[in-house]
mmCIF file of C-alpha atoms and ligand atoms in Angstrom:
data_model
loop_
_atom_site.group_PDB
_atom_site.id
_atom_site.type_symbol
_atom_site.label_atom_id
_atom_site.label_comp_id
_atom_site.label_asym_id
_atom_site.label_seq_id
_atom_site.Cartn_x
_atom_site.Cartn_y
_atom_site.Cartn_z
ATOM 1 C CA UNK A 10 -48.076 -17.790 -56.300
ATOM 2 C CA UNK A 11 -50.843 -15.754 -55.343
ATOM 3 C CA UNK A 12 -50.150 -11.771 -54.902
ATOM 4 C CA UNK A 13 -47.185 -10.829 -52.976
ATOM 5 C CA UNK A 14 -46.324 -7.465 -51.141
ATOM 6 C CA UNK A 15 -43.093 -6.521 -50.426
ATOM 7 C CA UNK A 16 -41.412 -4.025 -48.450
ATOM 8 C CA UNK A 17 -38.102 -2.144 -49.375
ATOM 9 C CA UNK A 18 -35.921 -0.003 -46.911
ATOM 10 C CA UNK A 19 -34.410 2.916 -47.523
ATOM 11 C CA UNK A 20 -32.019 5.412 -45.297
ATOM 12 C CA UNK A 21 -34.329 8.683 -43.919
ATOM 13 C CA UNK A 22 -35.125 10.892 -46.829
ATOM 14 C CA UNK A 23 -35.293 8.881 -49.907
ATOM 15 C CA UNK A 24 -38.692 6.631 -49.701
ATOM 16 C CA UNK A 25 -40.174 9.292 -52.382
ATOM 17 C CA UNK A 26 -37.312 8.264 -54.499
ATOM 18 C CA UNK A 27 -37.767 4.782 -54.264
ATOM 19 C CA UNK A 28 -41.335 5.384 -54.395
ATOM 20 C CA UNK A 29 -40.676 6.716 -58.151
ATOM 21 C CA UNK A 30 -38.544 3.706 -59.120
ATOM 22 C CA UNK A 31 -41.068 1.142 -58.186
ATOM 23 C CA UNK A 32 -43.753 3.075 -59.740
ATOM 24 C CA UNK A 33 -41.093 3.104 -63.449
ATOM 25 C CA UNK A 34 -41.326 -0.670 -63.033
ATOM 26 C CA UNK A 35 -44.456 -0.888 -62.820
ATOM 27 C CA UNK A 36 -45.040 -2.112 -59.749
ATOM 28 C CA UNK A 37 -48.553 -1.430 -58.082
ATOM 29 C CA UNK A 38 -49.845 -0.201 -54.910
ATOM 30 C CA UNK A 39 -46.492 1.691 -54.428
ATOM 31 C CA UNK A 40 -46.770 3.369 -51.025
ATOM 32 C CA UNK A 41 -43.970 5.799 -48.870
ATOM 33 C CA UNK A 42 -43.827 5.163 -45.875
ATOM 34 C CA UNK A 43 -40.992 6.396 -42.656
ATOM 35 C CA UNK A 44 -37.976 4.717 -43.762
ATOM 36 C CA UNK A 45 -39.081 2.064 -46.517
ATOM 37 C CA UNK A 46 -42.007 1.698 -49.932
ATOM 38 C CA UNK A 47 -44.079 -0.994 -49.583
ATOM 39 C CA UNK A 48 -45.670 -2.059 -52.986
ATOM 40 C CA UNK A 49 -47.829 -5.723 -54.342
ATOM 41 C CA UNK A 50 -46.402 -7.657 -56.445
ATOM 42 C CA UNK A 51 -46.379 -10.485 -59.027
ATOM 43 C CA UNK A 52 -42.977 -12.813 -57.899
ATOM 44 C CA UNK A 53 -41.164 -12.180 -61.019
ATOM 45 C CA UNK A 54 -41.218 -8.510 -60.368
ATOM 46 C CA UNK A 55 -38.907 -9.855 -57.287
ATOM 47 C CA UNK A 56 -35.467 -9.716 -59.186
ATOM 48 C CA UNK A 57 -37.095 -6.822 -61.698
ATOM 49 C CA UNK A 58 -36.723 -4.831 -58.276
ATOM 50 C CA UNK A 59 -33.638 -6.594 -56.691
ATOM 51 C CA UNK A 60 -31.705 -5.836 -60.181
ATOM 52 C CA UNK A 61 -33.529 -2.396 -61.003
ATOM 53 C CA UNK A 62 -33.822 -0.023 -58.396
ATOM 54 C CA UNK A 63 -30.924 2.002 -57.379
ATOM 55 C CA UNK A 64 -32.146 3.458 -53.643
ATOM 56 C CA UNK A 65 -34.248 0.828 -52.294
ATOM 57 C CA UNK A 66 -31.520 -0.843 -49.006
ATOM 58 C CA UNK A 67 -33.259 -4.754 -49.662
ATOM 59 C CA UNK A 68 -36.187 -6.648 -51.148
ATOM 60 C CA UNK A 69 -38.441 -8.380 -48.532
ATOM 61 C CA UNK A 70 -41.444 -10.267 -48.774
ATOM 62 C CA UNK A 71 -43.141 -9.028 -46.293
ATOM 63 C CA UNK A 72 -45.738 -12.692 -44.570
ATOM 64 C CA UNK A 73 -47.978 -10.754 -42.188
ATOM 65 C CA UNK A 74 -48.849 -7.828 -40.648
ATOM 66 C CA UNK A 75 -50.991 -8.680 -36.659
ATOM 67 C CA UNK A 76 -50.876 -7.067 -33.625
ATOM 68 C CA UNK A 77 -48.926 -9.158 -31.032
ATOM 69 C CA UNK A 78 -49.025 -7.628 -27.106
ATOM 70 C CA UNK A 79 -47.466 -10.624 -25.349
ATOM 71 C CA UNK A 80 -45.369 -13.918 -26.953
ATOM 72 C CA UNK A 81 -48.522 -15.918 -27.280
ATOM 73 C CA UNK A 82 -50.139 -13.834 -29.620
ATOM 74 C CA UNK A 83 -46.652 -13.792 -31.567
ATOM 75 C CA UNK A 84 -45.969 -17.402 -31.012
ATOM 76 C CA UNK A 85 -49.638 -18.603 -32.656
ATOM 77 C CA UNK A 86 -49.444 -15.387 -35.137
ATOM 78 C CA UNK A 87 -45.835 -16.760 -36.998
ATOM 79 C CA UNK A 88 -47.226 -19.951 -36.820
ATOM 80 C CA UNK A 89 -50.385 -19.093 -39.234
ATOM 81 C CA UNK A 90 -48.800 -17.616 -42.205
ATOM 82 C CA UNK A 91 -47.851 -20.153 -44.933
ATOM 83 C CA UNK A 92 -44.002 -20.591 -43.839
ATOM 84 C CA UNK A 93 -43.799 -23.927 -46.183
ATOM 85 C CA UNK A 94 -45.136 -22.040 -49.682
ATOM 86 C CA UNK A 95 -41.050 -20.022 -49.002
ATOM 87 C CA UNK A 96 -38.634 -21.862 -47.014
ATOM 88 C CA UNK A 97 -37.774 -26.009 -47.905
ATOM 89 C CA UNK A 98 -37.429 -28.918 -45.864
ATOM 90 C CA UNK A 99 -33.636 -27.989 -46.090
ATOM 91 C CA UNK A 100 -34.114 -24.157 -45.332
ATOM 92 C CA UNK A 101 -31.759 -22.496 -43.472
ATOM 93 C CA UNK A 102 -34.689 -19.415 -41.614
ATOM 94 C CA UNK A 103 -32.058 -17.238 -38.619
ATOM 95 C CA UNK A 104 -34.441 -14.390 -37.491
ATOM 96 C CA UNK A 105 -33.089 -11.507 -37.183
ATOM 97 C CA UNK A 106 -35.595 -7.951 -36.691
ATOM 98 C CA UNK A 107 -35.708 -4.496 -34.389
ATOM 99 C CA UNK A 108 -38.841 -3.394 -31.715
ATOM 100 C CA UNK A 109 -39.861 0.025 -30.905
ATOM 101 C CA UNK A 110 -42.398 0.738 -28.412
ATOM 102 C CA UNK A 111 -43.224 -1.843 -28.081
ATOM 103 C CA UNK A 112 -43.858 -4.155 -24.970
ATOM 104 C CA UNK A 113 -42.134 -6.863 -26.904
ATOM 105 C CA UNK A 114 -39.006 -4.690 -26.280
ATOM 106 C CA UNK A 115 -36.434 -7.814 -26.042
ATOM 107 C CA UNK A 116 -35.247 -8.463 -29.353
ATOM 108 C CA UNK A 117 -33.127 -12.364 -28.734
ATOM 109 C CA UNK A 118 -36.323 -12.633 -26.974
ATOM 110 C CA UNK A 119 -39.043 -12.198 -30.418
ATOM 111 C CA UNK A 120 -35.925 -13.406 -32.315
ATOM 112 C CA UNK A 121 -36.382 -16.989 -30.260
ATOM 113 C CA UNK A 122 -39.905 -17.073 -30.123
ATOM 114 C CA UNK A 123 -39.958 -16.285 -33.946
ATOM 115 C CA UNK A 124 -37.997 -19.475 -34.660
ATOM 116 C CA UNK A 125 -39.633 -22.094 -32.657
ATOM 117 C CA UNK A 126 -43.408 -20.430 -34.140
ATOM 118 C CA UNK A 127 -41.309 -21.232 -37.609
ATOM 119 C CA UNK A 128 -39.834 -24.903 -36.955
ATOM 120 C CA UNK A 129 -43.060 -25.747 -35.191
ATOM 121 C CA UNK A 130 -45.301 -24.963 -38.124
ATOM 122 C CA UNK A 131 -42.568 -26.102 -40.860
ATOM 123 C CA UNK A 132 -41.860 -29.374 -39.278
ATOM 124 C CA UNK A 133 -45.377 -30.717 -38.314
ATOM 125 C CA UNK A 134 -45.915 -29.952 -42.801
ATOM 126 C CA UNK A 135 -42.321 -31.666 -42.988
ATOM 127 C CA UNK A 136 -42.810 -34.393 -41.004
ATOM 128 C CA UNK A 137 -39.522 -33.813 -39.069
ATOM 129 C CA UNK A 138 -38.386 -33.439 -35.465
ATOM 130 C CA UNK A 139 -35.104 -31.208 -36.347
ATOM 131 C CA UNK A 140 -35.093 -29.412 -39.238
ATOM 132 C CA UNK A 141 -31.270 -29.390 -40.816
ATOM 133 C CA UNK A 142 -31.076 -26.057 -42.301
ATOM 134 C CA UNK A 143 -28.506 -27.021 -44.570
ATOM 135 C CA UNK A 144 -30.669 -25.676 -47.587
ATOM 136 C CA UNK A 145 -30.269 -22.739 -49.319
ATOM 137 C CA UNK A 146 -30.362 -19.086 -47.083
ATOM 138 C CA UNK A 147 -34.122 -17.678 -45.663
ATOM 139 C CA UNK A 148 -33.801 -15.138 -43.849
ATOM 140 C CA UNK A 149 -36.725 -13.664 -41.809
ATOM 141 C CA UNK A 150 -36.424 -10.548 -40.270
ATOM 142 C CA UNK A 151 -39.627 -9.082 -38.711
ATOM 143 C CA UNK A 152 -39.969 -4.925 -37.000
ATOM 144 C CA UNK A 153 -41.955 -4.788 -33.765
ATOM 145 C CA UNK A 154 -43.657 -0.999 -33.681
ATOM 146 C CA UNK A 155 -46.360 -0.621 -31.424
ATOM 147 C CA UNK A 156 -46.917 -3.640 -30.804
ATOM 148 C CA UNK A 157 -47.526 -4.588 -34.344
ATOM 149 C CA UNK A 158 -45.903 -6.774 -36.072
ATOM 150 C CA UNK A 159 -44.570 -7.336 -39.749
ATOM 151 C CA UNK A 160 -43.090 -10.564 -40.502
ATOM 152 C CA UNK A 161 -40.674 -10.294 -43.961
ATOM 153 C CA UNK A 162 -38.268 -12.843 -45.961
ATOM 154 C CA UNK A 163 -35.024 -10.660 -47.566
ATOM 155 C CA UNK A 164 -35.053 -11.656 -50.685
ATOM 156 C CA UNK A 165 -31.509 -9.550 -50.697
ATOM 157 C CA UNK A 166 -28.544 -11.411 -48.768
ATOM 158 C CA UNK A 167 -26.417 -7.976 -48.828
ATOM 159 C CA UNK A 168 -27.413 -5.002 -49.191
ATOM 160 C CA UNK A 169 -28.889 -3.699 -52.619
ATOM 161 C CA UNK A 170 -25.762 -0.511 -52.235
ATOM 162 C CA UNK A 171 -23.252 -3.604 -52.741
ATOM 163 C CA UNK A 172 -23.575 -3.626 -56.258
ATOM 164 C CA UNK A 173 -20.512 -5.001 -56.167
ATOM 165 C CA UNK A 174 -17.869 -2.795 -57.839
ATOM 166 C CA UNK A 175 -16.081 -0.801 -54.552
ATOM 167 C CA UNK A 176 -12.827 -1.498 -53.040
ATOM 168 C CA UNK A 177 -12.687 -2.295 -49.204
ATOM 169 C CA UNK A 178 -11.274 0.358 -46.581
ATOM 170 C CA UNK A 179 -12.215 3.678 -48.672
ATOM 171 C CA UNK A 180 -11.906 6.102 -45.795
ATOM 172 C CA UNK A 181 -15.825 7.385 -45.992
ATOM 173 C CA UNK A 182 -17.345 6.266 -49.148
ATOM 174 C CA UNK A 183 -20.663 7.324 -49.700
ATOM 175 C CA UNK A 184 -23.680 4.492 -49.406
ATOM 176 C CA UNK A 185 -24.012 3.480 -53.377
ATOM 177 C CA UNK A 186 -27.777 4.127 -52.979
ATOM 178 C CA UNK A 187 -27.625 7.548 -51.451
ATOM 179 C CA UNK A 188 -25.223 8.454 -54.503
ATOM 180 C CA UNK A 189 -27.626 7.078 -57.058
ATOM 181 C CA UNK A 190 -30.162 9.672 -54.967
ATOM 182 C CA UNK A 191 -27.943 12.461 -54.907
ATOM 183 C CA UNK A 192 -27.673 11.923 -58.956
ATOM 184 C CA UNK A 193 -31.097 11.584 -59.491
ATOM 185 C CA UNK A 194 -32.384 14.367 -57.178
ATOM 186 C CA UNK A 195 -29.833 17.076 -59.376
ATOM 187 C CA UNK A 196 -31.699 16.167 -62.523
ATOM 188 C CA UNK A 197 -28.939 14.231 -64.465
ATOM 189 C CA UNK A 198 -30.319 12.809 -67.621
ATOM 190 C CA UNK A 199 -26.647 11.599 -69.451
ATOM 191 C CA UNK A 200 -26.727 14.955 -71.413
ATOM 192 C CA UNK A 201 -25.085 18.218 -69.685
ATOM 193 C CA UNK A 202 -21.097 17.382 -68.829
ATOM 194 C CA UNK A 203 -21.390 15.760 -65.173
ATOM 195 C CA UNK A 204 -18.627 16.729 -62.184
ATOM 196 C CA UNK A 205 -17.176 15.846 -58.770
ATOM 197 C CA UNK A 206 -14.846 17.377 -57.175
ATOM 198 C CA UNK A 207 -14.225 15.891 -55.193
ATOM 199 C CA UNK A 208 -14.631 12.504 -55.844
ATOM 200 C CA UNK A 209 -13.053 10.005 -53.298
ATOM 201 C CA UNK A 210 -13.751 6.603 -54.609
ATOM 202 C CA UNK A 211 -15.718 8.189 -57.896
ATOM 203 C CA UNK A 212 -19.522 6.639 -56.175
ATOM 204 C CA UNK A 213 -20.811 9.914 -57.908
ATOM 205 C CA UNK A 214 -20.408 9.922 -61.271
ATOM 206 C CA UNK A 215 -20.198 5.430 -61.192
ATOM 207 C CA UNK A 216 -23.117 5.814 -59.869
ATOM 208 C CA UNK A 217 -23.414 8.818 -62.437
ATOM 209 C CA UNK A 218 -22.537 6.875 -65.024
ATOM 210 C CA UNK A 219 -24.517 3.836 -64.796
ATOM 211 C CA UNK A 220 -27.770 6.608 -64.246
ATOM 212 C CA UNK A 221 -27.085 7.520 -67.486
ATOM 213 C CA UNK A 222 -26.782 4.360 -69.184
ATOM 214 C CA UNK A 223 -30.115 3.329 -68.122
ATOM 215 C CA UNK A 224 -27.522 0.628 -66.865
ATOM 216 C CA UNK A 225 -29.798 -1.340 -63.667
ATOM 217 C CA UNK A 226 -27.166 -1.732 -60.487
ATOM 218 C CA UNK A 227 -27.521 -5.289 -59.628
ATOM 219 C CA UNK A 228 -26.402 -7.287 -63.285
ATOM 220 C CA UNK A 229 -22.802 -7.624 -61.409
ATOM 221 C CA UNK A 230 -24.315 -9.697 -58.705
ATOM 222 C CA UNK A 231 -26.216 -12.164 -56.698
ATOM 223 C CA UNK A 232 -29.696 -12.799 -55.016
ATOM 224 C CA UNK A 233 -30.389 -14.848 -51.910
ATOM 225 C CA UNK A 234 -34.186 -15.575 -53.861
ATOM 226 C CA UNK A 235 -31.363 -17.130 -56.795
ATOM 227 C CA UNK A 236 -30.986 -19.942 -54.413
ATOM 228 C CA UNK A 237 -34.751 -20.627 -53.609
ATOM 229 C CA UNK A 238 -36.302 -23.184 -55.399
ATOM 230 C CA UNK A 239 -40.745 -21.532 -55.453
ATOM 231 C CA UNK A 240 -39.096 -18.896 -57.953
ATOM 232 C CA UNK A 241 -38.025 -19.816 -61.563
ATOM 233 C CA UNK A 242 -34.324 -19.559 -62.237
ATOM 234 C CA UNK A 243 -35.950 -18.464 -65.226
ATOM 235 C CA UNK A 244 -37.713 -14.830 -63.571
ATOM 236 C CA UNK A 245 -33.982 -13.718 -63.239
ATOM 237 C CA UNK A 246 -32.305 -14.464 -66.413
ATOM 238 C CA UNK A 247 -35.703 -12.756 -67.646
ATOM 239 C CA UNK A 248 -35.440 -9.509 -65.240
ATOM 240 C CA UNK A 249 -31.454 -9.567 -66.964
ATOM 241 C CA UNK A 250 -32.089 -9.366 -70.372
ATOM 242 C CA UNK A 251 -34.880 -7.084 -69.876
ATOM 243 C CA UNK A 252 -32.677 -4.362 -68.266
ATOM 244 C CA UNK A 253 -29.469 -5.150 -70.584
ATOM 245 C CA UNK A 254 -32.129 -4.236 -73.452
ATOM 246 C CA UNK A 255 -32.910 -0.822 -71.993
ATOM 247 C CA UNK A 256 -30.026 -0.278 -72.203
ATOM 248 C CA UNK A 257 -28.693 3.166 -73.413
ATOM 249 C CA UNK A 258 -25.451 2.841 -75.794
ATOM 250 C CA UNK A 259 -24.253 7.129 -75.821
ATOM 251 C CA UNK A 260 -21.105 8.889 -75.255
ATOM 252 C CA UNK A 261 -21.234 10.921 -71.814
ATOM 253 C CA UNK A 262 -18.661 12.983 -70.572
ATOM 254 C CA UNK A 263 -18.675 12.728 -66.675
ATOM 255 C CA UNK A 264 -15.754 13.648 -64.838
ATOM 256 C CA UNK A 265 -14.360 13.190 -60.812
ATOM 257 C CA UNK A 266 -11.490 14.919 -59.612
ATOM 258 C CA UNK A 267 -9.432 14.534 -56.515
ATOM 259 C CA UNK A 268 -7.031 16.680 -54.899
ATOM 260 C CA UNK A 269 -5.178 11.938 -53.137
ATOM 261 C CA UNK A 270 -3.404 10.043 -55.882
ATOM 262 C CA UNK A 271 -4.338 6.979 -53.561
ATOM 263 C CA UNK A 272 -8.196 7.938 -54.056
ATOM 264 C CA UNK A 273 -8.210 8.885 -57.119
ATOM 265 C CA UNK A 274 -6.113 5.492 -58.188
ATOM 266 C CA UNK A 275 -8.884 3.356 -56.219
ATOM 267 C CA UNK A 276 -11.969 5.215 -58.023
ATOM 268 C CA UNK A 277 -10.069 4.435 -62.001
ATOM 269 C CA UNK A 278 -10.803 0.459 -60.053
ATOM 270 C CA UNK A 279 -13.560 0.928 -59.618
ATOM 271 C CA UNK A 280 -15.051 2.627 -62.225
ATOM 272 C CA UNK A 281 -13.555 -1.011 -64.053
ATOM 273 C CA UNK A 282 -15.385 -2.834 -61.432
ATOM 274 C CA UNK A 283 -18.311 -2.013 -62.571
ATOM 275 C CA UNK A 284 -17.801 -1.673 -66.464
ATOM 276 C CA UNK A 285 -18.117 2.354 -66.832
ATOM 277 C CA UNK A 286 -14.764 2.801 -66.992
ATOM 278 C CA UNK A 287 -14.938 4.152 -70.853
ATOM 279 C CA UNK A 288 -18.011 6.800 -69.924
ATOM 280 C CA UNK A 289 -15.829 8.349 -67.174
ATOM 281 C CA UNK A 290 -12.397 10.293 -66.565
ATOM 282 C CA UNK A 291 -10.903 10.650 -63.147
ATOM 283 C CA UNK A 292 -7.804 12.845 -61.960
ATOM 284 C CA UNK A 293 -5.727 13.824 -59.632
ATOM 285 C CA UNK A 294 -7.540 17.965 -59.231
ATOM 286 C CA UNK A 295 -7.547 20.466 -57.118
ATOM 287 C CA UNK A 296 -11.939 20.993 -55.859
ATOM 288 C CA UNK A 297 -9.845 24.767 -55.077
ATOM 289 C CA UNK A 298 -8.851 25.575 -58.686
ATOM 290 C CA UNK A 299 -12.213 23.796 -59.797
ATOM 291 C CA UNK A 300 -13.489 25.253 -63.914
ATOM 292 C CA UNK A 301 -15.847 24.392 -67.093
ATOM 293 C CA UNK A 302 -16.576 26.567 -70.342
ATOM 294 C CA UNK A 303 -18.899 24.187 -71.411
ATOM 295 C CA UNK A 304 -22.447 26.911 -71.245
ATOM 296 C CA UNK A 305 -24.557 23.859 -68.863
ATOM 297 C CA UNK A 306 -23.557 21.060 -66.756
ATOM 298 C CA UNK A 307 -24.221 19.576 -63.422
ATOM 299 C CA UNK A 308 -21.713 18.905 -60.014
ATOM 300 C CA UNK A 309 -22.567 17.415 -57.850
ATOM 301 C CA UNK A 310 -20.495 16.095 -54.858
ATOM 302 C CA UNK A 311 -19.276 15.316 -51.746
ATOM 303 C CA UNK A 312 -16.362 17.888 -49.705
ATOM 304 C CA UNK A 313 -14.988 16.821 -46.209
ATOM 305 C CA UNK A 314 -16.895 17.997 -43.619
ATOM 306 C CA UNK A 315 -15.341 18.928 -40.232
ATOM 307 C CA UNK A 316 -16.499 16.994 -38.019
ATOM 308 C CA UNK A 317 -13.247 18.341 -35.720
ATOM 309 C CA UNK A 318 -12.673 21.216 -34.421
ATOM 310 C CA UNK A 319 -10.097 21.958 -36.375
ATOM 311 C CA UNK A 320 -11.422 19.339 -39.044
ATOM 312 C CA UNK A 321 -14.154 22.046 -38.964
ATOM 313 C CA UNK A 322 -12.145 25.821 -39.403
ATOM 314 C CA UNK A 323 -9.922 23.998 -43.333
ATOM 315 C CA UNK A 324 -13.261 22.838 -44.711
ATOM 316 C CA UNK A 325 -14.560 26.186 -44.257
ATOM 317 C CA UNK A 326 -11.240 27.737 -45.613
ATOM 318 C CA UNK A 327 -12.219 24.733 -47.917
ATOM 319 C CA UNK A 328 -15.291 25.520 -49.016
ATOM 320 C CA UNK A 329 -14.930 29.404 -49.114
ATOM 321 C CA UNK A 330 -12.703 28.515 -52.587
ATOM 322 C CA UNK A 331 -14.884 25.984 -53.600
ATOM 323 C CA UNK A 332 -17.566 28.450 -53.607
ATOM 324 C CA UNK A 333 -15.635 31.310 -55.530
ATOM 325 C CA UNK A 334 -14.622 28.243 -58.533
ATOM 326 C CA UNK A 335 -18.212 27.565 -58.173
ATOM 327 C CA UNK A 336 -19.667 31.990 -59.367
ATOM 328 C CA UNK A 337 -16.797 31.811 -61.690
ATOM 329 C CA UNK A 338 -18.956 28.963 -63.452
ATOM 330 C CA UNK A 339 -20.733 29.677 -66.617
ATOM 331 C CA UNK A 340 -24.756 30.937 -65.322
ATOM 332 C CA UNK A 341 -25.652 27.512 -66.847
ATOM 333 C CA UNK A 342 -23.965 25.144 -64.434
ATOM 334 C CA UNK A 343 -26.234 23.538 -61.758
ATOM 335 C CA UNK A 344 -24.336 22.882 -58.440
ATOM 336 C CA UNK A 345 -25.831 20.232 -56.064
ATOM 337 C CA UNK A 346 -23.672 19.673 -52.434
ATOM 338 C CA UNK A 347 -24.768 16.992 -49.602
ATOM 339 C CA UNK A 348 -21.932 18.141 -45.709
ATOM 340 C CA UNK A 349 -23.538 17.837 -42.181
ATOM 341 C CA UNK A 350 -21.821 20.942 -42.093
ATOM 342 C CA UNK A 351 -24.068 24.018 -40.813
ATOM 343 C CA UNK A 352 -21.717 26.700 -41.794
ATOM 344 C CA UNK A 353 -21.995 25.317 -45.502
ATOM 345 C CA UNK A 354 -23.755 28.213 -46.836
ATOM 346 C CA UNK A 355 -22.466 30.900 -45.329
ATOM 347 C CA UNK A 356 -18.504 29.401 -46.433
ATOM 348 C CA UNK A 357 -19.649 28.327 -49.987
ATOM 349 C CA UNK A 358 -20.540 32.434 -50.026
ATOM 350 C CA UNK A 359 -24.898 31.495 -50.960
ATOM 351 C CA UNK A 360 -27.847 30.385 -49.704
ATOM 352 C CA UNK A 361 -29.361 27.455 -51.251
ATOM 353 C CA UNK A 362 -31.982 27.160 -53.646
ATOM 354 C CA UNK A 363 -33.422 23.953 -52.379
ATOM 355 C CA UNK A 364 -32.549 22.257 -49.179
ATOM 356 C CA UNK A 365 -33.079 18.561 -48.519
ATOM 357 C CA UNK A 366 -32.585 16.431 -45.501
ATOM 358 C CA UNK A 367 -30.975 13.339 -46.194
ATOM 359 C CA UNK A 368 -28.294 10.676 -43.777
ATOM 360 C CA UNK A 369 -24.626 9.546 -44.550
ATOM 361 C CA UNK A 370 -24.631 6.220 -42.495
ATOM 362 C CA UNK A 371 -26.037 8.419 -38.977
ATOM 363 C CA UNK A 372 -25.099 11.439 -39.700
ATOM 364 C CA UNK A 373 -27.528 14.097 -40.784
ATOM 365 C CA UNK A 374 -26.454 16.380 -43.593
ATOM 366 C CA UNK A 375 -28.270 18.354 -46.374
ATOM 367 C CA UNK A 376 -27.819 18.535 -49.922
ATOM 368 C CA UNK A 377 -27.803 22.265 -50.794
ATOM 369 C CA UNK A 378 -28.752 22.882 -54.621
ATOM 370 C CA UNK A 379 -28.118 25.271 -56.506
ATOM 371 C CA UNK A 380 -30.225 25.450 -59.224
ATOM 372 C CA UNK A 381 -31.040 29.130 -60.093
ATOM 373 C CA UNK A 382 -27.587 30.653 -60.456
ATOM 374 C CA UNK A 383 -29.917 34.162 -60.859
ATOM 375 C CA UNK A 384 -30.732 34.216 -57.229
ATOM 376 C CA UNK A 385 -29.051 36.782 -55.203
ATOM 377 C CA UNK A 386 -27.002 35.119 -52.458
HETATM 378 C C1 LIG B 413 -15.296 12.985 -48.444
HETATM 379 S S1 LIG B 413 -14.852 12.249 -48.961
HETATM 380 C C2 LIG B 413 -15.536 11.591 -50.860
HETATM 381 C C3 LIG B 413 -15.634 9.996 -50.711
HETATM 382 C C4 LIG B 413 -16.984 10.072 -52.049
HETATM 383 N N1 LIG B 413 -18.195 10.528 -52.167
HETATM 384 C C5 LIG B 413 -16.893 8.143 -51.989
HETATM 385 O O1 LIG B 413 -17.818 8.261 -52.054
HETATM 386 O O2 LIG B 413 -15.652 7.496 -52.054
HETATM 387 C C6 LIG B 413 -13.601 13.373 -49.742
HETATM 388 C C7 LIG B 413 -12.729 13.881 -50.351
HETATM 389 O O3 LIG B 413 -12.321 15.142 -50.965
HETATM 390 C C8 LIG B 413 -11.026 14.762 -50.908
HETATM 391 N N2 LIG B 413 -10.144 16.183 -50.664
HETATM 392 C C9 LIG B 413 -9.999 16.893 -50.388
HETATM 393 N N3 LIG B 413 -10.076 18.276 -49.863
HETATM 394 C C10 LIG B 413 -10.170 18.462 -51.712
HETATM 395 C C11 LIG B 413 -9.569 18.908 -52.851
HETATM 396 N N4 LIG B 413 -8.598 20.485 -52.626
HETATM 397 N N5 LIG B 413 -9.776 19.058 -54.530
HETATM 398 C C12 LIG B 413 -9.926 17.937 -54.258
HETATM 399 N N6 LIG B 413 -10.879 16.386 -53.091
HETATM 400 C C13 LIG B 413 -10.146 17.071 -52.020
HETATM 401 C C14 LIG B 413 -10.500 14.113 -50.235
HETATM 402 O O4 LIG B 413 -8.697 13.779 -49.864
HETATM 403 C C15 LIG B 413 -11.730 13.536 -50.172
HETATM 404 O O5 LIG B 413 -10.918 12.234 -51.063
#
């Protein structure tokens, strides 16, 4: 199999971090675009990237990129791709995708044309009138942007944020990929004490523990491409061995607090599922009285935003009290807070040293970073 091109979709604002991760994994031709990162890869890298990436949403193989202004061009462009190299005679190949600013704007119509074109090619190659599609899933994804079609194959299955440790049905949890990004942006390396005083289900603290341990976030889950015949099973075992060899053994001071005992119970449970219960402590605690004596540390947190008017005022009262608690900490503490609240800095009591736009789902947020405690409000 010749060299492949991978496309890694990311949440908006995380493209640069995902690109850095890919470079650290040794991939070449890494190029960050809006909402995705492209890179060149050998087949074995599919396993390595799926297992190791903290900030990407999934790993797609780019099979082709071409312009299509009408359905004929779409059909012919798709049929010309070497599908038989990727999808076996019994492979299932559903199609999904999106279209933006393109003549072919109907997604269901594009889906059906692409499906027909792949079926025509595979039917001809395998000498079959009807393809059974009873085998492994080979999810096809397309994107149409300004008439340029990108045809891709999804190697991940469920999104990479699904690490396999989080309980279902938790209110307002942070996506694991975003939590990992916040920890990475705080430059936490596992040395200083690390705290999330509004920990909820514990996502930030758990991602911090995985980062401190240098543990690959995908070791406890499976991926679609593990069932693909053209990718040797050994590549997944080799990638897991490589990842496990890179793990650190250390002791870390990682703490999460929440005022809600039910949230703390869920966070503890999630830490056990993630296998980091020996490295993270969760406690019922009020962030308004947060206090630590150590001269250095990191706070990375996601307090309630107060999306409705009344709640908004409550959030402001909370930010004010939390701001006072943070100001009383020794000068070596660096603080990162994710909030969509427009008055965050004013109520917290200080202008951030750095502000970074991030999206929590559809909600536009800022990551307010306080890194220089000598900075005056
Ligand atoms: C947006 S959620 C955090 C979600 C978390 N990042 C996760 O991934 O699950 C905010 C949390 O702050 C907690 N909270 C509200 N007021 C608090 C206070 N005074 N002290 C500590 N926690 C508080 C809530 O119980 C809630 O779990």
